Short mmCIF file of C-alpha atoms in Angstrom, two decimals:
data_model
loop_
_atom_site.label_atom_id
_atom_site.label_comp_id
_atom_site.label_asym_id
_atom_site.label_seq_id
_atom_site.Cartn_x
_atom_site.Cartn_y
_atom_site.Cartn_z
CA MET E 1 42.45 33.10 -12.34
CA THR E 2 46.30 33.21 -12.57
CA THR E 3 46.00 34.45 -16.15
CA LEU E 4 43.88 37.43 -15.06
CA VAL E 5 46.21 38.35 -12.21
CA LEU E 6 49.44 38.25 -14.27
CA GLN E 7 47.71 40.02 -17.14
CA THR E 8 46.89 42.95 -14.82
CA VAL E 9 50.40 42.98 -13.32
CA GLY E 10 52.04 42.90 -16.77
CA SER E 11 49.87 45.79 -17.96
CA ALA E 12 50.89 47.95 -14.98
CA VAL E 13 54.62 47.18 -15.32
CA GLY E 14 54.62 47.77 -19.10
CA SER E 15 52.80 51.10 -18.68
CA TYR E 16 55.38 52.25 -16.10
CA PHE E 17 58.41 51.54 -18.31
CA GLY E 18 57.06 51.92 -21.84
CA GLY E 19 53.91 54.00 -21.88
CA PRO E 20 50.86 52.81 -23.88
CA LEU E 21 52.93 50.44 -26.06
CA GLY E 22 54.59 48.95 -23.02
CA GLU E 23 51.15 48.45 -21.41
CA ILE E 24 49.99 46.35 -24.39
CA VAL E 25 53.19 44.29 -24.46
CA GLY E 26 53.09 43.81 -20.69
CA ARG E 27 49.47 42.61 -20.76
CA GLY E 28 50.29 40.04 -23.48
CA LEU E 29 53.35 38.70 -21.67
CA GLY E 30 51.37 38.46 -18.41
CA ALA E 31 48.58 36.54 -20.13
CA LEU E 32 51.09 34.05 -21.61
CA ALA E 33 52.72 33.53 -18.22
CA GLY E 34 49.36 33.11 -16.45
CA SER E 35 48.10 30.65 -19.02
CA ALA E 36 51.20 28.51 -18.54
CA VAL E 37 50.71 28.51 -14.78
CA ASP E 38 46.99 27.62 -15.11
CA SER E 39 47.80 24.77 -17.48
CA ALA E 40 50.41 23.40 -15.12
CA LEU E 41 48.13 23.60 -12.10
CA LEU E 42 44.83 22.56 -13.69
CA GLY E 43 45.86 20.17 -16.42
CA GLY E 44 44.90 22.24 -19.40
CA GLY E 45 41.57 23.51 -18.03
CA SER E 46 40.34 20.30 -16.40
CA ARG E 47 40.62 18.78 -12.94
CA ILE E 48 40.36 15.15 -11.85
CA VAL E 49 38.69 14.35 -8.53
CA GLU E 50 38.60 10.81 -7.17
CA GLY E 51 36.38 9.73 -4.33
CA PRO E 52 37.40 7.42 -1.46
CA ARG E 53 38.14 3.83 -2.38
CA LEU E 54 38.09 0.82 -0.08
CA ARG E 55 40.81 -1.81 0.12
CA GLU E 56 39.05 -3.97 2.69
CA MET E 57 35.69 -3.97 4.43
CA ALA E 58 34.57 -4.74 7.95
CA GLY E 59 31.47 -6.87 8.33
CA LEU E 60 29.49 -9.31 10.39
CA GLY E 61 31.31 -12.04 12.17
CA ALA E 62 30.59 -15.76 11.93
CA GLY E 63 31.29 -17.95 14.91
CA GLU E 64 31.81 -21.67 14.52
CA GLY E 65 29.56 -23.67 16.83
CA ALA E 66 27.14 -20.80 17.47
CA PRO E 67 23.73 -22.06 18.62
CA VAL E 68 20.78 -22.06 16.22
CA PRO E 69 17.72 -20.48 17.91
CA ARG E 70 14.38 -22.29 17.95
CA LEU E 71 11.48 -19.86 17.59
CA PHE E 72 7.78 -20.12 18.41
CA GLY E 73 5.48 -17.17 17.71
CA ARG E 74 7.30 -13.92 16.98
CA ALA E 75 10.68 -12.62 18.10
CA ARG E 76 13.52 -10.31 17.08
CA LEU E 77 16.69 -12.19 16.21
CA GLY E 78 20.21 -11.15 15.28
CA GLY E 79 21.31 -13.93 12.94
CA GLN E 80 24.68 -15.39 11.93
CA LEU E 81 26.59 -14.69 8.73
CA ILE E 82 26.83 -18.01 6.83
CA TRP E 83 27.88 -16.98 3.34
CA ALA E 84 29.23 -13.90 1.56
CA THR E 85 31.14 -12.86 -1.54
CA ARG E 86 33.80 -10.19 -1.82
CA PHE E 87 32.19 -6.80 -1.89
CA GLU E 88 31.30 -5.51 -5.35
CA GLU E 89 32.85 -2.24 -6.50
CA GLU E 90 31.05 -0.08 -9.02
CA VAL E 91 32.90 2.84 -10.65
CA VAL E 92 30.74 5.88 -11.37
CA SER E 93 32.30 8.58 -13.54
CA SER E 94 30.90 12.01 -14.27
CA VAL E 95 32.02 15.28 -15.82
CA ARG E 96 30.79 18.61 -14.55
CA SER E 97 31.61 22.22 -15.09
CA ALA E 98 33.15 24.28 -12.29
CA GLY E 99 33.38 28.02 -12.70
CA GLY E 100 31.16 30.57 -14.37
CA GLY E 101 30.13 33.90 -12.95
CA LYS E 102 32.74 36.46 -14.13
CA SER E 103 35.28 33.80 -15.17
CA LEU E 104 36.46 33.99 -18.74
CA SER E 105 36.47 30.20 -19.05
CA SER E 106 34.82 27.26 -17.31
CA GLN E 107 36.85 24.47 -15.78
CA ARG E 108 35.79 20.85 -16.25
CA VAL E 109 35.91 18.52 -13.27
CA ARG E 110 36.14 14.79 -13.89
CA GLN E 111 34.65 13.03 -10.85
CA THR E 112 35.23 9.35 -10.14
CA ASP E 113 33.28 7.75 -7.27
CA TYR E 114 33.20 4.21 -5.96
CA VAL E 115 29.97 2.55 -4.91
CA TYR E 116 29.95 -0.70 -2.96
CA HIS E 117 27.48 -3.57 -2.64
CA ALA E 118 27.49 -6.78 -0.65
CA ASN E 119 26.09 -10.26 -1.30
CA LEU E 120 25.54 -12.25 1.86
CA ALA E 121 23.38 -14.87 3.57
CA ILE E 122 22.38 -14.67 7.23
CA ALA E 123 21.02 -17.63 9.18
CA LEU E 124 18.09 -16.79 11.46
CA CYS E 125 16.84 -19.84 13.32
CA GLU E 126 15.63 -23.37 12.97
CA GLY E 127 12.96 -23.72 10.30
CA PRO E 128 10.41 -23.77 9.03
CA ILE E 129 9.27 -20.20 9.76
CA SER E 130 6.23 -18.38 8.38
CA PHE E 131 7.84 -15.12 7.24
CA VAL E 132 10.23 -12.29 8.10
CA ARG E 133 8.17 -9.22 8.91
CA ARG E 134 10.71 -6.44 9.55
CA VAL E 135 14.48 -5.93 9.24
CA TRP E 136 16.72 -3.40 10.98
CA ALA E 137 20.26 -2.37 10.06
CA ASP E 138 22.22 -0.63 12.83
CA GLY E 139 18.91 -0.07 14.59
CA ARG E 140 17.17 1.58 11.64
CA GLU E 141 14.33 -0.23 9.88
CA LEU E 142 15.02 -1.05 6.24
CA ASP E 143 12.59 -0.45 3.40
CA LEU E 144 12.46 -3.99 2.04
CA SER E 145 10.59 -2.94 -1.10
CA ARG E 146 13.77 -1.13 -2.21
CA LEU E 147 16.09 -4.10 -1.60
CA THR E 148 16.55 -7.58 -3.00
CA MET E 149 16.12 -9.87 -0.02
CA ARG E 150 15.03 -13.48 -0.41
CA VAL E 151 13.72 -15.46 2.55
CA HIS E 152 14.33 -19.21 2.75
CA ARG E 153 11.94 -20.50 5.37
CA GLY E 154 13.96 -23.53 6.41
CA ALA E 155 11.95 -26.36 4.91
CA PRO E 156 13.57 -29.79 5.09
CA ASP E 157 13.62 -29.97 1.29
CA GLN E 158 14.47 -26.35 0.42
CA LEU E 159 16.71 -25.70 -2.58
CA PRO E 160 19.89 -23.58 -2.63
CA ASP E 161 19.55 -19.88 -3.32
CA ALA E 162 20.03 -18.96 -6.97
CA LEU E 163 22.76 -16.42 -6.20
CA ILE E 164 24.75 -18.91 -4.14
CA VAL E 165 24.43 -21.43 -6.96
CA ALA E 166 25.64 -18.82 -9.47
CA LYS E 167 28.65 -17.92 -7.33
CA GLU E 168 29.64 -21.34 -5.98
CA GLY E 169 28.41 -23.68 -8.70
CA PRO E 170 25.52 -26.17 -8.53
CA ASP E 171 27.63 -28.88 -6.90
CA ARG E 172 29.08 -26.66 -4.15
CA ALA E 173 26.08 -24.54 -3.18
CA PRO E 174 24.64 -25.50 0.23
CA ALA E 175 20.87 -25.48 0.68
CA TYR E 176 21.00 -25.06 4.48
CA ARG E 177 18.01 -27.38 4.78
CA GLY E 178 16.15 -27.02 8.05
CA THR E 179 17.65 -23.57 8.66
CA ALA E 180 15.73 -20.37 7.95
CA TYR E 181 17.95 -17.74 6.37
CA VAL E 182 17.85 -14.63 4.20
CA VAL E 183 19.98 -13.67 1.22
CA PHE E 184 20.75 -10.05 0.38
CA GLU E 185 21.72 -9.50 -3.25
CA LYS E 186 23.63 -6.31 -4.12
CA LEU E 187 22.92 -4.68 -0.77
CA PRO E 188 23.92 -0.99 -1.06
CA LEU E 189 26.48 -0.09 1.60
CA ALA E 190 26.76 3.67 1.23
CA ASP E 191 24.06 4.32 3.84
CA HIS E 192 25.92 2.11 6.32
CA GLY E 193 29.35 3.73 6.17
CA ASN E 194 30.53 1.34 3.43
CA ARG E 195 30.45 -1.62 5.76
CA ILE E 196 28.09 -4.49 6.45
CA PRO E 197 25.71 -3.26 9.17
CA GLN E 198 24.51 -5.12 12.23
CA PHE E 199 21.18 -6.72 11.31
CA SER E 200 18.22 -7.80 13.37
CA PHE E 201 15.07 -9.49 12.07
CA GLU E 202 11.49 -9.77 13.26
CA VAL E 203 10.72 -13.41 12.53
CA VAL E 204 7.29 -15.07 12.72
CA ARG E 205 6.68 -18.77 13.11
CA ALA E 206 3.02 -19.74 13.40
CA LEU E 207 2.16 -22.69 15.58
CA PRO E 208 0.01 -25.49 14.15
CA GLY E 209 -3.64 -24.71 14.76
CA PRO E 210 -6.75 -23.04 13.30
CA ALA E 211 -4.74 -20.92 10.82
CA ASP E 212 -3.89 -24.08 8.89
CA SER E 213 -7.60 -24.65 8.21
CA ILE E 214 -8.72 -21.10 7.31
CA ARG E 215 -9.91 -21.04 3.71
CA SER E 216 -11.54 -17.62 3.39
CA VAL E 217 -11.36 -14.25 5.17
CA ASN E 218 -13.15 -10.90 5.11
CA LEU E 219 -10.77 -8.10 4.22
CA ILE E 220 -11.21 -4.92 6.23
CA PRO E 221 -11.31 -1.98 6.81
CA GLY E 222 -14.28 -1.43 4.56
CA SER E 223 -14.01 2.32 5.13
CA SER E 224 -10.67 3.83 4.14
CA GLU E 225 -10.22 5.78 0.96
CA PHE E 226 -7.01 4.15 -0.31
CA ALA E 227 -6.46 1.16 2.01
CA TYR E 228 -7.13 -1.25 -0.86
CA ASP E 229 -4.81 0.46 -3.35
CA VAL E 230 -1.87 -1.75 -4.32
CA ALA E 231 0.34 1.25 -5.17
CA THR E 232 1.60 3.91 -2.76
CA VAL E 233 -0.68 6.93 -2.26
CA THR E 234 0.55 9.98 -0.35
CA ARG E 235 -1.29 12.95 1.05
CA LEU E 236 0.20 16.34 0.18
CA LEU E 237 0.36 18.56 3.26
CA GLY E 238 2.22 21.54 1.84
CA PRO E 239 5.39 22.48 -0.02
CA GLY E 240 7.80 19.60 0.51
CA LEU E 241 5.51 17.91 3.06
CA ALA E 242 3.65 14.64 2.51
CA ARG E 243 2.29 11.73 4.51
CA SER E 244 1.53 8.20 3.39
CA GLU E 245 -2.13 7.31 3.06
CA ASN E 246 -1.73 3.55 2.62
CA ARG E 247 1.86 2.56 3.40
CA HIS E 248 2.87 2.09 7.02
CA GLN E 249 4.70 -1.22 6.63
CA LEU E 250 8.05 -1.20 4.85
CA GLN E 251 7.78 -4.68 3.38
CA ALA E 252 5.87 -3.73 0.21
CA GLU E 253 4.60 -0.82 -1.87
CA SER E 254 1.36 -0.64 0.15
CA ASP E 255 -0.15 -2.02 3.33
CA VAL E 256 -2.60 -4.26 1.50
CA ILE E 257 0.21 -6.02 -0.38
CA ALA E 258 2.21 -6.54 2.82
CA SER E 259 -0.91 -7.80 4.60
CA LEU E 260 -1.77 -10.26 1.83
CA ASP E 261 1.79 -11.59 1.83
CA GLN E 262 1.59 -12.22 5.56
CA LEU E 263 -1.93 -13.64 5.34
CA GLN E 264 -0.94 -16.24 2.78
CA ALA E 265 2.17 -17.15 4.77
CA LEU E 266 0.10 -17.69 7.93
CA CYS E 267 -2.89 -19.41 6.27
CA PRO E 268 -1.53 -21.88 3.70
CA ALA E 269 -5.01 -23.29 2.98
CA LEU E 270 -6.44 -19.87 2.03
CA THR E 271 -8.45 -19.94 -1.20
CA GLY E 272 -10.68 -16.86 -1.10
CA VAL E 273 -11.00 -13.27 0.11
CA SER E 274 -14.12 -11.13 0.57
CA ILE E 275 -13.60 -7.40 -0.09
CA ILE E 276 -15.84 -5.30 2.17
CA VAL E 277 -16.72 -1.91 0.65
CA THR E 278 -18.74 0.57 2.70
CA TRP E 279 -21.36 3.14 1.87
CA PHE E 280 -22.96 5.12 4.68
CA GLY E 281 -26.56 5.36 5.83
CA ASP E 282 -27.85 8.54 7.45
CA ASP E 283 -31.17 7.57 9.11
CA LEU E 284 -32.62 4.49 10.81
CA ARG E 285 -36.02 5.23 9.28
CA ALA E 286 -36.14 3.30 6.03
CA SER E 287 -38.32 5.95 4.40
CA ALA E 288 -35.70 8.67 5.04
CA CYS E 289 -32.45 6.69 4.78
CA THR E 290 -30.05 7.25 1.90
CA LEU E 291 -26.90 5.24 1.20
CA ALA E 292 -23.93 7.00 -0.37
CA PRO E 293 -20.12 6.98 -0.50
CA ARG E 294 -18.34 9.45 1.75
CA VAL E 295 -14.88 10.97 2.23
CA ASP E 296 -12.98 11.82 5.39
CA ASN E 297 -11.67 15.17 4.11
CA ALA E 298 -13.21 17.48 1.54
CA VAL E 299 -9.99 19.24 0.48
CA LYS E 300 -7.39 16.49 0.76
CA GLN E 301 -4.80 16.48 -2.03
CA THR E 302 -3.20 13.17 -2.92
CA ASP E 303 -0.40 11.93 -5.13
CA GLY E 304 -0.51 8.49 -6.72
CA ALA E 305 -4.31 8.24 -6.98
CA THR E 306 -7.41 10.42 -7.02
CA TRP E 307 -10.55 9.50 -5.08
CA THR E 308 -13.68 8.86 -7.13
CA VAL E 309 -16.64 6.58 -6.33
CA ALA E 310 -19.84 6.14 -8.35
CA GLY E 311 -19.11 9.22 -10.43
CA LEU E 312 -18.45 11.45 -7.41
CA GLY E 313 -15.20 13.33 -6.93
CA ARG E 314 -14.00 14.49 -3.55
CA PRO E 315 -15.58 17.98 -3.62
CA ALA E 316 -19.05 16.58 -4.38
CA ALA E 317 -19.02 13.71 -1.89
CA ARG E 318 -20.51 13.87 1.58
CA LEU E 319 -18.22 14.03 4.63
CA VAL E 320 -18.23 11.44 7.39
CA SER E 321 -19.07 12.87 10.78
CA GLN E 322 -16.43 13.82 13.34
CA VAL E 323 -15.97 13.24 17.05
CA ASP E 324 -13.66 15.67 18.88
CA GLY E 325 -12.29 16.87 15.55
CA VAL E 326 -11.45 13.37 14.30
CA SER E 327 -13.32 11.56 11.53
CA ALA E 328 -15.56 8.83 12.95
CA TYR E 329 -14.88 6.64 9.91
CA GLY E 330 -12.50 6.46 7.01
CA GLY E 331 -13.96 7.29 3.63
CA THR E 332 -15.35 4.83 1.11
CA PRO E 333 -12.58 2.97 -0.78
CA SER E 334 -12.02 4.51 -4.19
CA ASP E 335 -13.38 2.55 -7.13
CA ALA E 336 -9.94 2.37 -8.73
CA SER E 337 -8.46 0.82 -5.58
CA VAL E 338 -11.17 -1.86 -5.50
CA LEU E 339 -10.46 -2.75 -9.13
CA ALA E 340 -6.72 -2.92 -8.43
CA LEU E 341 -7.26 -5.17 -5.42
CA ILE E 342 -9.52 -7.55 -7.35
CA ALA E 343 -6.81 -7.88 -10.01
CA GLU E 344 -4.15 -8.50 -7.33
CA LEU E 345 -6.20 -11.22 -5.62
CA LYS E 346 -6.79 -12.95 -8.94
CA ARG E 347 -3.07 -12.78 -9.68
CA ARG E 348 -2.46 -14.63 -6.43
CA GLY E 349 -4.91 -17.34 -7.41
CA LEU E 350 -7.50 -16.38 -4.79
CA ALA E 351 -11.26 -16.39 -5.31
CA VAL E 352 -12.82 -12.94 -4.89
CA THR E 353 -16.14 -12.10 -3.23
CA LEU E 354 -17.33 -8.50 -3.37
CA TYR E 355 -19.25 -7.46 -0.27
CA PRO E 356 -21.09 -4.08 -0.38
CA PHE E 357 -21.48 -3.04 3.26
CA ILE E 358 -23.56 -0.49 5.20
CA MET E 359 -22.36 1.59 8.14
CA MET E 360 -24.64 4.10 9.83
CA ASP E 361 -23.09 7.55 10.14
CA ILE E 362 -25.35 9.16 12.73
CA ALA E 363 -23.38 11.49 14.96
CA PRO E 364 -23.88 11.84 18.72
CA GLY E 365 -26.67 14.19 19.73
CA SER E 366 -28.98 13.25 16.88
CA THR E 367 -32.57 14.51 17.15
CA LEU E 368 -33.88 12.07 14.55
CA PRO E 369 -36.72 9.89 15.86
CA ALA E 370 -35.92 6.17 16.08
CA PRO E 371 -38.29 3.59 14.57
CA ALA E 372 -38.79 1.93 17.96
CA GLY E 373 -39.27 5.26 19.78
CA GLY E 374 -36.96 7.84 21.30
CA MET E 375 -34.02 9.40 19.49
CA GLN E 376 -31.63 7.61 17.16
CA PRO E 377 -28.41 6.54 18.94
CA ALA E 378 -24.94 7.44 17.69
CA TYR E 379 -23.43 5.11 15.09
CA PRO E 380 -26.04 2.35 15.41
CA TRP E 381 -26.02 -1.13 13.92
CA ARG E 382 -27.50 -1.33 10.42
CA GLY E 383 -29.84 -4.04 11.69
CA ARG E 384 -31.84 -1.29 13.39
CA ILE E 385 -32.95 0.25 10.09
CA GLY E 386 -36.72 -0.24 10.02
CA VAL E 387 -40.15 1.22 9.37
CA HIS E 388 -41.38 4.17 11.43
CA PRO E 389 -43.27 3.88 13.60
CA ALA E 390 -42.43 0.24 14.26
CA GLY E 391 -45.29 -2.22 14.55
CA GLU E 392 -46.60 -5.57 13.43
CA ALA E 393 -48.16 -5.67 9.98
CA ALA E 394 -47.76 -1.92 9.64
CA PRO E 395 -49.53 -0.66 6.50
CA GLN E 396 -46.68 1.72 5.58
CA VAL E 397 -44.07 -1.07 5.41
CA SER E 398 -44.28 -1.53 1.65
CA ALA E 399 -43.89 2.20 0.98
CA ASP E 400 -40.99 2.58 3.44
CA VAL E 401 -39.15 -0.42 1.99
CA ALA E 402 -39.69 0.82 -1.57
CA SER E 403 -38.20 4.21 -0.64
CA PHE E 404 -35.13 2.57 0.90
CA VAL E 405 -34.56 0.04 -1.88
CA GLY E 406 -34.98 2.43 -4.81
CA THR E 407 -35.85 1.77 -8.42
CA VAL E 408 -32.62 1.81 -10.47
CA ARG E 409 -32.13 -1.14 -12.82
CA PRO E 410 -29.12 -2.67 -14.57
CA ALA E 411 -30.15 -0.80 -17.72
CA ASP E 412 -29.47 2.49 -15.89
CA PHE E 413 -25.76 1.63 -15.58
CA SER E 414 -22.97 1.68 -18.12
CA LEU E 415 -19.20 1.30 -18.19
CA ALA E 416 -16.82 3.92 -19.55
CA GLY E 417 -13.57 1.98 -19.42
CA ALA E 418 -13.23 1.09 -15.74
CA SER E 419 -15.65 3.82 -14.59
CA VAL E 420 -19.25 2.98 -13.65
CA GLN E 421 -21.82 5.55 -14.75
CA CYS E 422 -25.44 5.74 -13.61
CA ALA E 423 -28.18 7.42 -15.63
CA ARG E 424 -29.95 8.33 -12.37
CA PRO E 425 -27.13 9.94 -10.38
CA ASP E 426 -29.38 11.50 -7.72
CA GLU E 427 -30.77 8.21 -6.41
CA TRP E 428 -28.69 7.01 -3.46
CA SER E 429 -30.52 3.84 -2.63
CA TYR E 430 -29.91 0.22 -1.65
CA ARG E 431 -30.21 -0.94 -5.26
CA ARG E 432 -27.81 1.78 -6.42
CA HIS E 433 -25.27 0.60 -3.84
CA ASN E 434 -25.40 -3.04 -4.90
CA LEU E 435 -25.73 -2.58 -8.64
CA HIS E 436 -22.85 -0.11 -8.68
CA TYR E 437 -20.53 -2.77 -7.27
CA ALA E 438 -21.96 -5.45 -9.52
CA MET E 439 -21.01 -3.27 -12.48
CA LEU E 440 -17.60 -2.58 -10.93
CA ALA E 441 -17.09 -6.34 -10.58
CA MET E 442 -17.97 -6.74 -14.24
CA ALA E 443 -15.40 -4.06 -15.11
CA ALA E 444 -12.83 -6.17 -13.21
CA GLY E 445 -13.62 -9.19 -15.37
CA GLY E 446 -16.08 -10.72 -12.89
CA VAL E 447 -15.83 -12.07 -9.36
CA ASP E 448 -16.48 -15.45 -7.80
CA GLY E 449 -19.07 -14.29 -5.27
CA PHE E 450 -21.26 -11.31 -4.40
CA VAL E 451 -23.09 -10.42 -1.17
CA ILE E 452 -26.30 -8.43 -1.69
CA GLY E 453 -26.68 -7.43 1.97
CA SER E 454 -26.11 -8.40 5.58
CA GLU E 455 -27.88 -8.34 8.94
CA LEU E 456 -30.77 -6.09 7.92
CA VAL E 457 -33.02 -7.80 10.44
CA GLY E 458 -35.12 -4.70 11.02
CA LEU E 459 -36.19 -4.83 7.37
CA THR E 460 -36.33 -8.54 6.60
CA ARG E 461 -38.74 -9.11 9.51
CA ALA E 462 -40.98 -6.13 8.73
CA ARG E 463 -44.40 -7.36 7.49
CA ALA E 464 -46.92 -5.55 5.35
CA ALA E 465 -49.43 -8.27 6.20
CA SER E 466 -49.38 -11.79 7.55
CA GLY E 467 -46.72 -13.67 5.59
CA VAL E 468 -45.91 -10.63 3.41
CA TYR E 469 -42.32 -9.38 3.74
CA PRO E 470 -41.64 -6.58 1.23
CA PHE E 471 -37.88 -6.38 1.83
CA VAL E 472 -37.42 -10.12 1.30
CA ALA E 473 -39.19 -9.79 -2.05
CA ALA E 474 -36.97 -6.80 -2.85
CA LEU E 475 -33.84 -8.87 -2.09
CA GLN E 476 -35.05 -11.59 -4.45
CA ALA E 477 -35.58 -9.05 -7.24
CA LEU E 478 -32.17 -7.50 -6.55
CA ALA E 479 -30.50 -10.92 -6.67
CA ALA E 480 -32.06 -11.51 -10.09
CA ASP E 481 -30.68 -8.19 -11.37
CA VAL E 482 -27.19 -8.83 -9.97
CA ARG E 483 -27.29 -12.26 -11.61
CA GLN E 484 -28.12 -10.54 -14.89
CA VAL E 485 -24.99 -8.39 -14.54
CA LEU E 486 -22.51 -10.99 -13.24
CA GLY E 487 -23.75 -14.11 -14.98
CA PRO E 488 -24.45 -17.66 -13.79
CA GLY E 489 -20.90 -18.39 -12.63
CA CYS E 490 -21.00 -15.94 -9.71
CA ARG E 491 -22.26 -17.15 -6.32
CA LEU E 492 -24.84 -14.81 -4.78
CA THR E 493 -25.80 -14.67 -1.12
CA TYR E 494 -27.35 -12.57 1.62
CA ALA E 495 -25.39 -12.64 4.91
CA ALA E 496 -28.17 -12.98 7.47
CA ASP E 497 -27.93 -12.19 11.15
CA TRP E 498 -28.49 -15.29 13.29
CA THR E 499 -31.82 -13.90 14.53
CA GLU E 500 -33.19 -13.85 10.98
CA TYR E 501 -33.26 -17.65 10.86
CA GLY E 502 -36.04 -17.94 13.44
CA ALA E 503 -39.61 -18.79 12.47
CA HIS E 504 -41.61 -15.69 11.61
CA ILE E 505 -45.02 -15.81 9.95
#
């Protein structure tokens, strides 16, 4: 800029005293003078900028003789600093161009910034604890999936933290046995004003009791499009706007991962998990009822995963009903999310049972006739699916059951990678529901157990004649077909309602 100014001044002065020749000489002398000034001020066309640098850092205090809390249940605790290193300084250098526009030359700016991290251990309470659920820094909850935080639960035989061993040496590293504590490794401090923030922790300590004996659980909800996805899925709401579909806990990449972590911490004897996956029925009359996957929004756009089930994409799937503008159910879990969850459970060493489930999506105000008379109620129990009209030894039972069960066979299904394809895509029946998930289980490398139905008391007790129960025979045939798909190593069962165990002839 100085060069341009003095060049213009020199041209004007030279023109005044020497005419055209003086103008040329004046412009040249002005340019030389301006260039010298620019070089002196800007270091030959470049500028060095250095960010703020710390000489010392404020942090948490540690008080000798401070009491160690004893926790039962769940509480929010502050903690005591018990170990720390000097803060780590990282130098970040960059070169950028400043200038442009109408400038004749661009100036380079050399930027040097300093980034700081802390390594520290914070004692929480007397151990052993179950887990640390949430952490706040200066009152703001931290995203633990973005940090390196290790929890030592305070066992009487716990080993020293690896970072403390690396810094202090194996002979000088304390294990803090009997004390629950956390270790932050390379905690970024820029978001906390380049200081160690004030922490608080939500700590859970389960009391001895039934949780110690739980060996298997049913995983719900069975109706939520991405609840079982192990990776983060977001819903796109507009330009620059998004909302999480399956991440509302900041301890992991998705809610299901955070929930499994907590489940295993609370139930140390856990060995198996049943995954409930819902399709929706639309009529209590077996002859008219179809079972199909559904979505909670026909135009939802998502990032991280795309919803597909049984060959249906979102635009082609049916919608769940709504009450006061809100979906009555979540949608069917996507096939990809079920596969991902099966793989995650296997990685954790847990046995997997796949549990196809039926929910009845009959909205309030239905005018459909009920099998037992009257109109069908809103959102009824699947156990009320039956023949219409209801009656003992009704002659239409066999036909109604056959319509509900369907006729697809294992030979009608195939796998295209991890996608299940059906050669009879228009049949949305009970067999289609179960065989689809049997094939999906096969795509996942098999499962340990499979449930072919539950609580269908209105069908299992329906007789075509004395001692003739068509739906029971249909379940036996279905079990044989699922066995054909999943092999002899998979346990098969039907989850009966307690009323189905009574004598009935």
